[in-house]
mmCIF file of C-alpha atoms in Angstrom:
data_model
loop_
_atom_site.group_PDB
_atom_site.id
_atom_site.type_symbol
_atom_site.label_atom_id
_atom_site.label_comp_id
_atom_site.label_asym_id
_atom_site.label_seq_id
_atom_site.Cartn_x
_atom_site.Cartn_y
_atom_site.Cartn_z
ATOM 1 C CA UNK A 25 0.000 0.000 0.000
ATOM 2 C CA UNK A 26 1.166 3.484 -0.808
ATOM 3 C CA UNK A 27 1.519 5.576 2.328
ATOM 4 C CA UNK A 28 2.994 8.727 0.729
ATOM 5 C CA UNK A 29 -0.225 10.685 1.229
ATOM 6 C CA UNK A 30 -0.103 9.862 4.934
ATOM 7 C CA UNK A 31 3.510 11.005 5.357
ATOM 8 C CA UNK A 32 2.796 14.125 3.324
ATOM 9 C CA UNK A 33 0.218 15.099 5.956
ATOM 10 C CA UNK A 34 3.220 15.796 8.191
ATOM 11 C CA UNK A 35 3.749 18.954 6.163
ATOM 12 C CA UNK A 36 1.312 21.724 7.189
ATOM 13 C CA UNK A 37 2.014 23.602 3.951
ATOM 14 C CA UNK A 38 0.993 20.599 1.840
ATOM 15 C CA UNK A 39 -2.180 20.179 3.928
ATOM 16 C CA UNK A 40 -3.013 23.855 3.540
ATOM 17 C CA UNK A 41 -2.699 23.665 -0.241
ATOM 18 C CA UNK A 42 -4.621 20.420 -0.763
ATOM 19 C CA UNK A 43 -7.426 21.331 1.676
ATOM 20 C CA UNK A 44 -7.891 24.609 -0.185
ATOM 21 C CA UNK A 45 -8.740 22.572 -3.287
ATOM 22 C CA UNK A 46 -11.245 20.328 -1.469
ATOM 23 C CA UNK A 47 -13.001 22.951 0.616
ATOM 24 C CA UNK A 48 -15.271 24.616 -1.993
ATOM 25 C CA UNK A 49 -16.472 21.265 -3.375
ATOM 26 C CA UNK A 50 -17.289 19.947 0.091
ATOM 27 C CA UNK A 51 -19.075 23.143 1.103
ATOM 28 C CA UNK A 52 -21.247 23.124 -2.019
ATOM 29 C CA UNK A 53 -22.025 19.420 -1.657
ATOM 30 C CA UNK A 54 -22.996 19.965 1.999
ATOM 31 C CA UNK A 55 -25.310 22.885 1.184
ATOM 32 C CA UNK A 56 -26.944 21.088 -1.735
ATOM 33 C CA UNK A 57 -27.455 17.755 0.069
ATOM 34 C CA UNK A 58 -28.818 19.357 3.241
ATOM 35 C CA UNK A 59 -31.277 21.575 1.338
ATOM 36 C CA UNK A 60 -32.464 18.659 -0.833
ATOM 37 C CA UNK A 61 -32.680 16.300 2.159
ATOM 38 C CA UNK A 62 -34.568 18.810 4.330
ATOM 39 C CA UNK A 63 -37.163 19.672 1.695
ATOM 40 C CA UNK A 64 -37.574 16.019 0.696
ATOM 41 C CA UNK A 65 -37.807 14.780 4.274
ATOM 42 C CA UNK A 66 -40.085 17.505 5.613
ATOM 43 C CA UNK A 67 -42.390 18.005 2.637
ATOM 44 C CA UNK A 68 -42.401 14.894 0.449
ATOM 45 C CA UNK A 69 -41.650 11.841 2.592
ATOM 46 C CA UNK A 70 -44.828 10.086 3.793
ATOM 47 C CA UNK A 71 -45.896 10.448 7.455
ATOM 48 C CA UNK A 72 -45.525 7.520 9.845
ATOM 49 C CA UNK A 73 -48.574 5.330 10.565
ATOM 50 C CA UNK A 74 -48.246 5.762 14.344
ATOM 51 C CA UNK A 75 -46.422 9.009 14.958
ATOM 52 C CA UNK A 76 -47.780 11.023 12.058
ATOM 53 C CA UNK A 77 -45.572 13.957 11.200
ATOM 54 C CA UNK A 78 -43.575 14.102 14.427
ATOM 55 C CA UNK A 79 -41.297 11.312 13.157
ATOM 56 C CA UNK A 80 -39.804 13.824 10.680
ATOM 57 C CA UNK A 81 -37.415 15.023 13.367
ATOM 58 C CA UNK A 82 -35.510 11.833 12.479
ATOM 59 C CA UNK A 83 -34.060 13.752 9.509
ATOM 60 C CA UNK A 84 -32.083 15.917 11.958
ATOM 61 C CA UNK A 85 -31.815 13.614 14.945
ATOM 62 C CA UNK A 86 -30.293 10.553 13.260
ATOM 63 C CA UNK A 87 -27.663 12.386 11.131
ATOM 64 C CA UNK A 88 -26.605 14.436 14.183
ATOM 65 C CA UNK A 89 -26.325 11.311 16.349
ATOM 66 C CA UNK A 90 -24.351 9.429 13.668
ATOM 67 C CA UNK A 91 -22.010 12.398 13.259
ATOM 68 C CA UNK A 92 -21.572 12.787 17.023
ATOM 69 C CA UNK A 93 -20.268 9.225 17.241
ATOM 70 C CA UNK A 94 -18.255 9.293 13.990
ATOM 71 C CA UNK A 95 -16.514 12.497 15.034
ATOM 72 C CA UNK A 96 -15.510 10.957 18.345
ATOM 73 C CA UNK A 97 -14.042 7.936 16.535
ATOM 74 C CA UNK A 98 -12.163 10.423 14.346
ATOM 75 C CA UNK A 99 -10.835 12.160 17.493
ATOM 76 C CA UNK A 100 -9.562 8.803 18.777
ATOM 77 C CA UNK A 101 -7.864 7.994 15.449
ATOM 78 C CA UNK A 102 -6.282 11.449 15.422
ATOM 79 C CA UNK A 103 -5.185 10.879 19.023
ATOM 80 C CA UNK A 104 -3.591 7.541 18.078
ATOM 81 C CA UNK A 105 -1.769 9.101 15.110
ATOM 82 C CA UNK A 106 -0.638 11.969 17.325
ATOM 83 C CA UNK A 107 0.676 9.674 20.060
ATOM 84 C CA UNK A 108 2.369 7.072 17.849
ATOM 85 C CA UNK A 109 3.586 9.061 14.836
ATOM 86 C CA UNK A 110 3.896 12.428 16.638
ATOM 87 C CA UNK A 111 2.163 14.157 13.756
ATOM 88 C CA UNK A 112 1.368 17.790 14.561
ATOM 89 C CA UNK A 113 -1.578 17.934 12.197
ATOM 90 C CA UNK A 114 -3.310 15.177 14.176
ATOM 91 C CA UNK A 115 -3.525 17.477 17.193
ATOM 92 C CA UNK A 116 -4.901 20.294 15.020
ATOM 93 C CA UNK A 117 -7.592 17.936 13.692
ATOM 94 C CA UNK A 118 -8.438 16.663 17.190
ATOM 95 C CA UNK A 119 -8.762 20.126 18.734
ATOM 96 C CA UNK A 120 -10.755 21.551 15.841
ATOM 97 C CA UNK A 121 -13.165 18.608 15.475
ATOM 98 C CA UNK A 122 -14.092 18.427 19.178
ATOM 99 C CA UNK A 123 -16.415 21.494 19.281
ATOM 100 C CA UNK A 124 -18.218 20.335 16.117
ATOM 101 C CA UNK A 125 -18.748 16.943 17.712
ATOM 102 C CA UNK A 126 -20.031 18.534 20.908
ATOM 103 C CA UNK A 127 -22.572 20.555 18.915
ATOM 104 C CA UNK A 128 -23.722 17.446 17.025
ATOM 105 C CA UNK A 129 -24.196 15.585 20.330
ATOM 106 C CA UNK A 130 -26.125 18.535 21.727
ATOM 107 C CA UNK A 131 -28.392 18.651 18.638
ATOM 108 C CA UNK A 132 -29.027 14.894 18.900
ATOM 109 C CA UNK A 133 -29.935 15.195 22.599
ATOM 110 C CA UNK A 134 -32.141 18.243 22.043
ATOM 111 C CA UNK A 135 -34.083 16.846 19.070
ATOM 112 C CA UNK A 136 -34.414 13.555 20.924
ATOM 113 C CA UNK A 137 -35.981 15.318 23.912
ATOM 114 C CA UNK A 138 -38.371 17.263 21.673
ATOM 115 C CA UNK A 139 -39.418 14.000 19.997
ATOM 116 C CA UNK A 140 -39.548 12.031 23.244
ATOM 117 C CA UNK A 141 -42.057 14.383 24.884
ATOM 118 C CA UNK A 142 -45.000 13.598 22.511
ATOM 119 C CA UNK A 143 -43.931 10.032 21.665
ATOM 120 C CA UNK A 144 -42.840 8.579 25.007
ATOM 121 C CA UNK A 145 -44.465 11.082 27.329
ATOM 122 C CA UNK A 146 -41.153 12.255 28.851
ATOM 123 C CA UNK A 147 -38.456 14.766 27.897
ATOM 124 C CA UNK A 148 -35.693 12.745 29.476
ATOM 125 C CA UNK A 149 -35.336 9.236 30.840
ATOM 126 C CA UNK A 150 -32.176 7.854 32.443
ATOM 127 C CA UNK A 151 -31.955 4.867 30.163
ATOM 128 C CA UNK A 152 -28.668 3.449 28.885
ATOM 129 C CA UNK A 153 -28.805 5.065 25.412
ATOM 130 C CA UNK A 154 -29.635 8.570 26.609
ATOM 131 C CA UNK A 155 -27.172 8.440 29.498
ATOM 132 C CA UNK A 156 -24.269 7.153 27.389
ATOM 133 C CA UNK A 157 -24.995 9.918 24.861
ATOM 134 C CA UNK A 158 -24.856 12.494 27.678
ATOM 135 C CA UNK A 159 -21.494 11.000 28.740
ATOM 136 C CA UNK A 160 -20.313 11.505 25.136
ATOM 137 C CA UNK A 161 -21.208 15.196 25.432
ATOM 138 C CA UNK A 162 -19.186 15.441 28.660
ATOM 139 C CA UNK A 163 -16.259 13.634 26.995
ATOM 140 C CA UNK A 164 -16.288 16.284 24.254
ATOM 141 C CA UNK A 165 -16.391 19.005 26.931
ATOM 142 C CA UNK A 166 -13.445 17.279 28.617
ATOM 143 C CA UNK A 167 -11.357 17.233 25.433
ATOM 144 C CA UNK A 168 -12.161 20.905 24.714
ATOM 145 C CA UNK A 169 -11.442 21.999 28.302
ATOM 146 C CA UNK A 170 -8.211 19.997 28.513
ATOM 147 C CA UNK A 171 -6.982 21.481 25.225
ATOM 148 C CA UNK A 172 -7.665 24.998 26.483
ATOM 149 C CA UNK A 173 -6.361 24.493 30.016
ATOM 150 C CA UNK A 174 -2.833 23.262 29.268
ATOM 151 C CA UNK A 175 -0.599 26.007 27.895
ATOM 152 C CA UNK A 176 2.215 23.850 26.571
ATOM 153 C CA UNK A 177 1.160 22.653 23.138
ATOM 154 C CA UNK A 178 2.912 19.277 23.282
ATOM 155 C CA UNK A 179 1.579 18.253 26.691
ATOM 156 C CA UNK A 180 -1.919 19.497 25.843
ATOM 157 C CA UNK A 181 -1.834 17.429 22.630
ATOM 158 C CA UNK A 182 -0.739 14.350 24.561
ATOM 159 C CA UNK A 183 -3.405 14.750 27.278
ATOM 160 C CA UNK A 184 -6.210 15.309 24.760
ATOM 161 C CA UNK A 185 -5.076 12.340 22.672
ATOM 162 C CA UNK A 186 -5.140 10.032 25.717
ATOM 163 C CA UNK A 187 -8.587 11.276 26.777
ATOM 164 C CA UNK A 188 -9.951 10.893 23.227
ATOM 165 C CA UNK A 189 -8.558 7.352 23.003
ATOM 166 C CA UNK A 190 -9.850 6.187 26.367
ATOM 167 C CA UNK A 191 -13.267 7.755 25.752
ATOM 168 C CA UNK A 192 -13.733 5.850 22.508
ATOM 169 C CA UNK A 193 -14.834 2.877 24.638
ATOM 170 C CA UNK A 194 -18.099 4.786 25.112
ATOM 171 C CA UNK A 195 -18.889 4.485 21.387
ATOM 172 C CA UNK A 196 -19.669 0.725 21.289
ATOM 173 C CA UNK A 197 -21.581 1.233 24.556
ATOM 174 C CA UNK A 198 -23.787 3.858 22.869
ATOM 175 C CA UNK A 199 -24.214 1.674 19.800
ATOM 176 C CA UNK A 200 -25.161 -1.522 21.616
ATOM 177 C CA UNK A 201 -26.866 0.006 24.689
ATOM 178 C CA UNK A 202 -30.282 -0.657 23.151
ATOM 179 C CA UNK A 203 -29.434 -4.349 22.735
ATOM 180 C CA UNK A 204 -27.518 -5.065 25.946
ATOM 181 C CA UNK A 205 -29.993 -3.479 28.335
ATOM 182 C CA UNK A 206 -33.708 -2.729 28.577
ATOM 183 C CA UNK A 207 -34.032 0.831 27.337
ATOM 184 C CA UNK A 208 -36.885 3.127 26.404
ATOM 185 C CA UNK A 209 -35.025 4.114 23.241
ATOM 186 C CA UNK A 210 -35.909 1.815 20.357
ATOM 187 C CA UNK A 211 -33.293 -0.447 18.711
ATOM 188 C CA UNK A 212 -31.592 0.636 15.487
ATOM 189 C CA UNK A 213 -33.802 0.920 12.405
ATOM 190 C CA UNK A 214 -30.800 0.420 10.129
ATOM 191 C CA UNK A 215 -28.588 -2.637 10.429
ATOM 192 C CA UNK A 216 -25.858 -3.705 8.041
ATOM 193 C CA UNK A 217 -27.073 -7.286 7.930
ATOM 194 C CA UNK A 218 -30.786 -6.655 7.543
ATOM 195 C CA UNK A 219 -33.134 -4.641 5.389
ATOM 196 C CA UNK A 220 -34.045 -1.309 7.030
ATOM 197 C CA UNK A 221 -37.277 -1.365 9.045
ATOM 198 C CA UNK A 222 -38.428 1.608 6.998
ATOM 199 C CA UNK A 223 -39.571 1.936 3.375
ATOM 200 C CA UNK A 224 -37.281 3.484 0.763
ATOM 201 C CA UNK A 225 -39.251 6.708 0.361
ATOM 202 C CA UNK A 226 -38.532 7.382 4.042
ATOM 203 C CA UNK A 227 -34.863 6.376 4.262
ATOM 204 C CA UNK A 228 -33.653 7.904 0.977
ATOM 205 C CA UNK A 229 -34.039 11.492 2.236
ATOM 206 C CA UNK A 230 -32.426 10.349 5.493
ATOM 207 C CA UNK A 231 -29.431 8.994 3.554
ATOM 208 C CA UNK A 232 -29.160 12.326 1.706
ATOM 209 C CA UNK A 233 -29.206 14.145 5.059
ATOM 210 C CA UNK A 234 -26.525 11.869 6.552
ATOM 211 C CA UNK A 235 -24.241 12.440 3.538
ATOM 212 C CA UNK A 236 -24.968 16.164 3.753
ATOM 213 C CA UNK A 237 -24.036 16.215 7.445
ATOM 214 C CA UNK A 238 -20.757 14.388 6.704
ATOM 215 C CA UNK A 239 -19.887 16.901 3.960
ATOM 216 C CA UNK A 240 -20.831 19.759 6.303
ATOM 217 C CA UNK A 241 -18.577 18.366 9.013
ATOM 218 C CA UNK A 242 -15.679 17.855 6.575
ATOM 219 C CA UNK A 243 -16.029 21.391 5.211
ATOM 220 C CA UNK A 244 -16.260 23.063 8.643
ATOM 221 C CA UNK A 245 -13.385 20.937 9.969
ATOM 222 C CA UNK A 246 -11.109 21.806 7.031
ATOM 223 C CA UNK A 247 -11.933 25.508 7.327
ATOM 224 C CA UNK A 248 -11.191 25.461 11.082
ATOM 225 C CA UNK A 249 -8.018 23.420 10.604
ATOM 226 C CA UNK A 250 -6.710 25.749 7.870
ATOM 227 C CA UNK A 251 -7.113 28.714 10.168
ATOM 228 C CA UNK A 252 -5.421 26.911 13.054
ATOM 229 C CA UNK A 253 -2.542 25.735 10.814
ATOM 230 C CA UNK A 254 -1.978 29.337 9.681
ATOM 231 C CA UNK A 255 -2.010 30.472 13.316
ATOM 232 C CA UNK A 256 0.462 27.809 14.452
ATOM 233 C CA UNK A 257 2.756 28.299 11.434
ATOM 234 C CA UNK A 258 2.567 32.085 11.656
ATOM 235 C CA UNK A 259 6.356 32.369 11.730
ATOM 236 C CA UNK A 260 7.015 30.309 8.619
ATOM 237 C CA UNK A 261 7.589 32.099 5.327
ATOM 238 C CA UNK A 262 4.804 30.284 3.405
ATOM 239 C CA UNK A 263 2.200 31.235 6.014
ATOM 240 C CA UNK A 264 3.354 34.871 5.984
ATOM 241 C CA UNK A 265 3.151 34.932 2.182
ATOM 242 C CA UNK A 266 -0.315 33.354 2.254
ATOM 243 C CA UNK A 267 -1.704 35.843 4.791
ATOM 244 C CA UNK A 268 -0.161 38.736 2.839
ATOM 245 C CA UNK A 269 -1.734 37.511 -0.402
ATOM 246 C CA UNK A 270 -5.114 37.154 1.324
ATOM 247 C CA UNK A 271 -4.977 40.643 2.818
ATOM 248 C CA UNK A 272 -4.003 42.175 -0.514
ATOM 249 C CA UNK A 273 -6.741 40.262 -2.369
ATOM 250 C CA UNK A 274 -9.398 41.546 0.019
ATOM 251 C CA UNK A 275 -8.408 45.170 -0.457
ATOM 252 C CA UNK B 26 7.085 1.381 10.947
ATOM 253 C CA UNK B 27 10.233 1.870 13.016
ATOM 254 C CA UNK B 28 10.778 0.224 16.379
ATOM 255 C CA UNK B 29 10.016 3.305 18.519
ATOM 256 C CA UNK B 30 6.658 3.893 16.833
ATOM 257 C CA UNK B 31 5.799 0.212 17.034
ATOM 258 C CA UNK B 32 6.517 0.254 20.775
ATOM 259 C CA UNK B 33 4.373 3.365 21.268
ATOM 260 C CA UNK B 34 1.552 1.783 19.244
ATOM 261 C CA UNK B 35 1.640 -1.342 21.424
ATOM 262 C CA UNK B 36 1.640 0.734 24.628
ATOM 263 C CA UNK B 37 -1.384 2.774 23.451
ATOM 264 C CA UNK B 38 -3.293 -0.309 22.312
ATOM 265 C CA UNK B 39 -2.428 -2.041 25.603
ATOM 266 C CA UNK B 40 -3.812 0.860 27.643
ATOM 267 C CA UNK B 41 -6.950 0.883 25.498
ATOM 268 C CA UNK B 42 -7.476 -2.870 25.933
ATOM 269 C CA UNK B 43 -6.972 -2.556 29.699
ATOM 270 C CA UNK B 44 -9.491 0.256 30.055
ATOM 271 C CA UNK B 45 -11.959 -1.645 27.835
ATOM 272 C CA UNK B 46 -11.743 -4.720 30.055
ATOM 273 C CA UNK B 47 -12.205 -2.588 33.193
ATOM 274 C CA UNK B 48 -15.279 -0.861 31.735
ATOM 275 C CA UNK B 49 -16.734 -4.177 30.554
ATOM 276 C CA UNK B 50 -16.341 -5.659 34.054
ATOM 277 C CA UNK B 51 -17.880 -2.606 35.701
ATOM 278 C CA UNK B 52 -20.835 -2.594 33.314
ATOM 279 C CA UNK B 53 -21.535 -6.290 33.724
ATOM 280 C CA UNK B 54 -21.422 -5.824 37.510
ATOM 281 C CA UNK B 55 -23.912 -2.962 37.188
ATOM 282 C CA UNK B 56 -26.104 -4.849 34.702
ATOM 283 C CA UNK B 57 -29.161 -4.741 36.980
ATOM 284 C CA UNK B 58 -28.874 -1.017 37.675
ATOM 285 C CA UNK B 59 -28.496 -0.031 34.028
ATOM 286 C CA UNK B 60 -31.656 -1.772 32.883
ATOM 287 C CA UNK B 61 -34.375 0.841 32.702
ATOM 288 C CA UNK B 62 -37.171 -1.543 33.595
ATOM 289 C CA UNK B 63 -37.984 -5.033 34.857
ATOM 290 C CA UNK B 64 -39.683 -7.438 32.482
ATOM 291 C CA UNK B 65 -42.810 -9.310 33.693
ATOM 292 C CA UNK B 66 -40.706 -12.512 33.918
ATOM 293 C CA UNK B 67 -38.235 -10.817 36.258
ATOM 294 C CA UNK B 68 -41.110 -9.538 38.413
ATOM 295 C CA UNK B 69 -42.691 -13.006 38.504
ATOM 296 C CA UNK B 70 -39.335 -14.503 39.559
ATOM 297 C CA UNK B 71 -39.154 -12.061 42.451
ATOM 298 C CA UNK B 72 -36.131 -10.178 41.073
ATOM 299 C CA UNK B 73 -37.863 -6.820 41.454
ATOM 300 C CA UNK B 74 -37.962 -5.195 44.913
ATOM 301 C CA UNK B 75 -41.462 -4.761 46.359
ATOM 302 C CA UNK B 76 -40.796 -1.919 48.815
ATOM 303 C CA UNK B 77 -39.606 0.707 46.345
ATOM 304 C CA UNK B 78 -40.689 2.318 43.096
ATOM 305 C CA UNK B 79 -39.727 0.241 40.074
ATOM 306 C CA UNK B 80 -40.289 0.384 36.350
ATOM 307 C CA UNK B 81 -42.053 -2.465 34.581
ATOM 308 C CA UNK B 82 -41.943 -2.767 30.809
ATOM 309 C CA UNK B 83 -43.458 -4.961 28.145
ATOM 310 C CA UNK B 84 -46.209 -5.213 25.572
ATOM 311 C CA UNK B 85 -49.758 -4.218 26.454
ATOM 312 C CA UNK B 86 -51.734 -7.422 25.997
ATOM 313 C CA UNK B 87 -54.454 -7.394 23.355
ATOM 314 C CA UNK B 88 -57.916 -6.940 24.844
ATOM 315 C CA UNK B 89 -56.661 -6.376 28.389
ATOM 316 C CA UNK B 90 -57.277 -2.618 28.615
ATOM 317 C CA UNK B 91 -60.156 -1.736 30.972
ATOM 318 C CA UNK B 92 -61.176 1.897 31.368
ATOM 319 C CA UNK B 93 -63.359 3.115 34.188
ATOM 320 C CA UNK B 94 -66.519 4.851 33.026
ATOM 321 C CA UNK B 95 -66.465 7.826 35.394
ATOM 322 C CA UNK B 96 -62.763 8.478 36.061
ATOM 323 C CA UNK B 97 -59.319 8.320 34.464
ATOM 324 C CA UNK B 98 -58.583 4.953 36.092
ATOM 325 C CA UNK B 99 -57.251 2.368 33.682
ATOM 326 C CA UNK B 100 -56.102 -1.185 34.173
ATOM 327 C CA UNK B 101 -54.175 -3.265 31.690
ATOM 328 C CA UNK B 102 -51.903 -6.298 31.488
ATOM 329 C CA UNK B 103 -48.299 -6.064 30.344
ATOM 330 C CA UNK B 104 -46.664 -9.196 28.962
ATOM 331 C CA UNK B 105 -43.296 -10.367 27.650
ATOM 332 C CA UNK B 106 -45.030 -13.411 26.134
ATOM 333 C CA UNK B 107 -43.965 -15.684 29.024
ATOM 334 C CA UNK B 108 -45.237 -13.917 32.157
ATOM 335 C CA UNK B 109 -47.694 -11.104 32.790
ATOM 336 C CA UNK B 110 -48.120 -8.270 35.236
ATOM 337 C CA UNK B 111 -51.251 -6.209 35.849
ATOM 338 C CA UNK B 112 -50.866 -2.445 36.009
ATOM 339 C CA UNK B 113 -53.282 0.103 37.476
ATOM 340 C CA UNK B 114 -52.915 3.748 36.529
ATOM 341 C CA UNK B 115 -54.828 6.971 36.968
ATOM 342 C CA UNK B 116 -54.142 9.712 34.461
ATOM 343 C CA UNK B 117 -53.784 10.490 30.803
ATOM 344 C CA UNK B 118 -52.010 7.856 28.750
ATOM 345 C CA UNK B 119 -49.456 8.946 26.101
ATOM 346 C CA UNK B 120 -50.590 9.263 22.470
ATOM 347 C CA UNK B 121 -48.804 6.134 21.349
ATOM 348 C CA UNK B 122 -50.359 3.986 24.098
ATOM 349 C CA UNK B 123 -52.411 1.199 22.578
ATOM 350 C CA UNK B 124 -52.833 -2.535 22.853
ATOM 351 C CA UNK B 125 -49.915 -4.409 21.312
ATOM 352 C CA UNK B 126 -47.590 -1.437 21.959
ATOM 353 C CA UNK B 127 -44.548 -1.539 24.221
ATOM 354 C CA UNK B 128 -44.791 0.602 27.379
ATOM 355 C CA UNK B 129 -42.826 1.331 30.542
ATOM 356 C CA UNK B 130 -44.748 2.019 33.770
ATOM 357 C CA UNK B 131 -43.208 3.562 36.891
ATOM 358 C CA UNK B 132 -44.792 2.642 40.201
ATOM 359 C CA UNK B 133 -44.854 0.481 43.293
ATOM 360 C CA UNK B 134 -45.491 -3.219 43.301
ATOM 361 C CA UNK B 135 -48.265 -4.191 45.716
ATOM 362 C CA UNK B 136 -48.378 -7.436 47.681
ATOM 363 C CA UNK B 137 -51.101 -8.703 45.342
ATOM 364 C CA UNK B 138 -48.655 -8.482 42.425
ATOM 365 C CA UNK B 139 -50.394 -5.479 40.869
ATOM 366 C CA UNK B 140 -48.217 -2.528 39.929
ATOM 367 C CA UNK B 141 -49.821 0.791 40.872
ATOM 368 C CA UNK B 142 -48.258 3.169 38.368
ATOM 369 C CA UNK B 143 -47.961 6.940 38.582
ATOM 370 C CA UNK B 144 -46.267 7.363 35.221
ATOM 371 C CA UNK B 145 -46.725 5.483 31.954
ATOM 372 C CA UNK B 146 -44.309 5.972 29.046
ATOM 373 C CA UNK B 147 -44.895 4.630 25.546
ATOM 374 C CA UNK B 148 -42.001 2.743 24.013
ATOM 375 C CA UNK B 149 -41.693 3.205 20.292
ATOM 376 C CA UNK B 150 -40.345 0.399 18.125
ATOM 377 C CA UNK B 151 -37.822 0.757 15.314
ATOM 378 C CA UNK B 152 -40.355 0.286 12.509
ATOM 379 C CA UNK B 153 -41.585 3.165 10.403
ATOM 380 C CA UNK B 154 -44.306 2.906 7.771
ATOM 381 C CA UNK B 155 -46.481 5.248 5.730
ATOM 382 C CA UNK B 156 -50.211 4.982 6.624
ATOM 383 C CA UNK B 157 -51.167 3.653 3.184
ATOM 384 C CA UNK B 158 -48.756 0.729 3.564
ATOM 385 C CA UNK B 159 -50.237 -0.138 6.964
ATOM 386 C CA UNK B 160 -53.707 -0.101 5.477
ATOM 387 C CA UNK B 161 -52.643 -2.347 2.589
ATOM 388 C CA UNK B 162 -50.925 -4.752 4.989
ATOM 389 C CA UNK B 163 -54.012 -4.892 7.176
ATOM 390 C CA UNK B 164 -56.291 -5.496 4.214
ATOM 391 C CA UNK B 165 -54.138 -8.407 3.085
ATOM 392 C CA UNK B 166 -54.094 -9.751 6.656
ATOM 393 C CA UNK B 167 -50.319 -9.535 7.110
ATOM 394 C CA UNK B 168 -50.602 -7.105 10.020
ATOM 395 C CA UNK B 169 -52.887 -7.581 13.017
ATOM 396 C CA UNK B 170 -55.734 -5.039 12.850
ATOM 397 C CA UNK B 171 -55.220 -3.912 16.476
ATOM 398 C CA UNK B 172 -52.028 -2.036 15.538
ATOM 399 C CA UNK B 173 -54.024 1.038 14.634
ATOM 400 C CA UNK B 174 -55.100 3.456 17.311
#
């Protein structure tokens, strides 16, 4: 396998150049997919036979929950790369992805509560799925706080990487909580091995929304990382030249 | 991968495996406390405490719902298809409450084995369907007619 692309990521300048090429495409794809998915899901997908129209919150809730977990796995991978290969960019990715993940977790919890009130009859229940999701939110807060609290960049990177790695154990717990324990939250509608427990005209807009959320995350992450890379490399000549060019272009 | 990186990778993976084992042991020890509710079988086996508020969960048995004519009192039977438990409740039931639907009731278990509930939550399943499909399924007899409200 060719690992050149991986080793090239060690160069912030190379990352800055290549991410600049990807960013507009990702941003457009995110905007397009989310608009199409929202209109399709809210206006054209059929209502549910039991819940009526209130099930439509799934088109925000499920993508946000999937992203919240995927982003944490990404934090752990970045933490592993940072600890083992000592790659500086891994720490940039970890620090910049954490707030996005925290927001996604918050959106999933909030939409879940709004849906739970009419469907279950309760805003919040301390069942295994909801509680493990709340722990995920606190793990994100922990990573963000740890990154801000330690002044030395190397030790802060190390501490965050360890916390991100250890916290990743929560992810399978979230995923399988609905199967291991009795919970109020229903089991997964989508399984890799089985057909979805939902007709195609309902899950297609959901798929569009999930892809849109992934593109949105990638675009926001790249934009945040580019800014952070410029800030950290402020003394290098390429970063100075880039900032100068940007300032002159905006005049 | 050079030797230093390999060593660091093994250390990190070792720590991760250790923490995973610790969490798995803790969770299996706490198994009973993490479950949100007791199933009717657990209640019948005496696993549920009788002196404190517990949650009981299961399917509302078909044809078991009895409403009182002049008050909000309801009585119904919850089953896990092996054992049953009778639940008494006064109040407004959630929208999704119906026979054949999963519910969770919070209340105290009396000595007569009846759970006097002060809160009833509807448990939604993972299946979603447009209303037309449900109607077609019911007409062809592939879905029990009691599923509708």
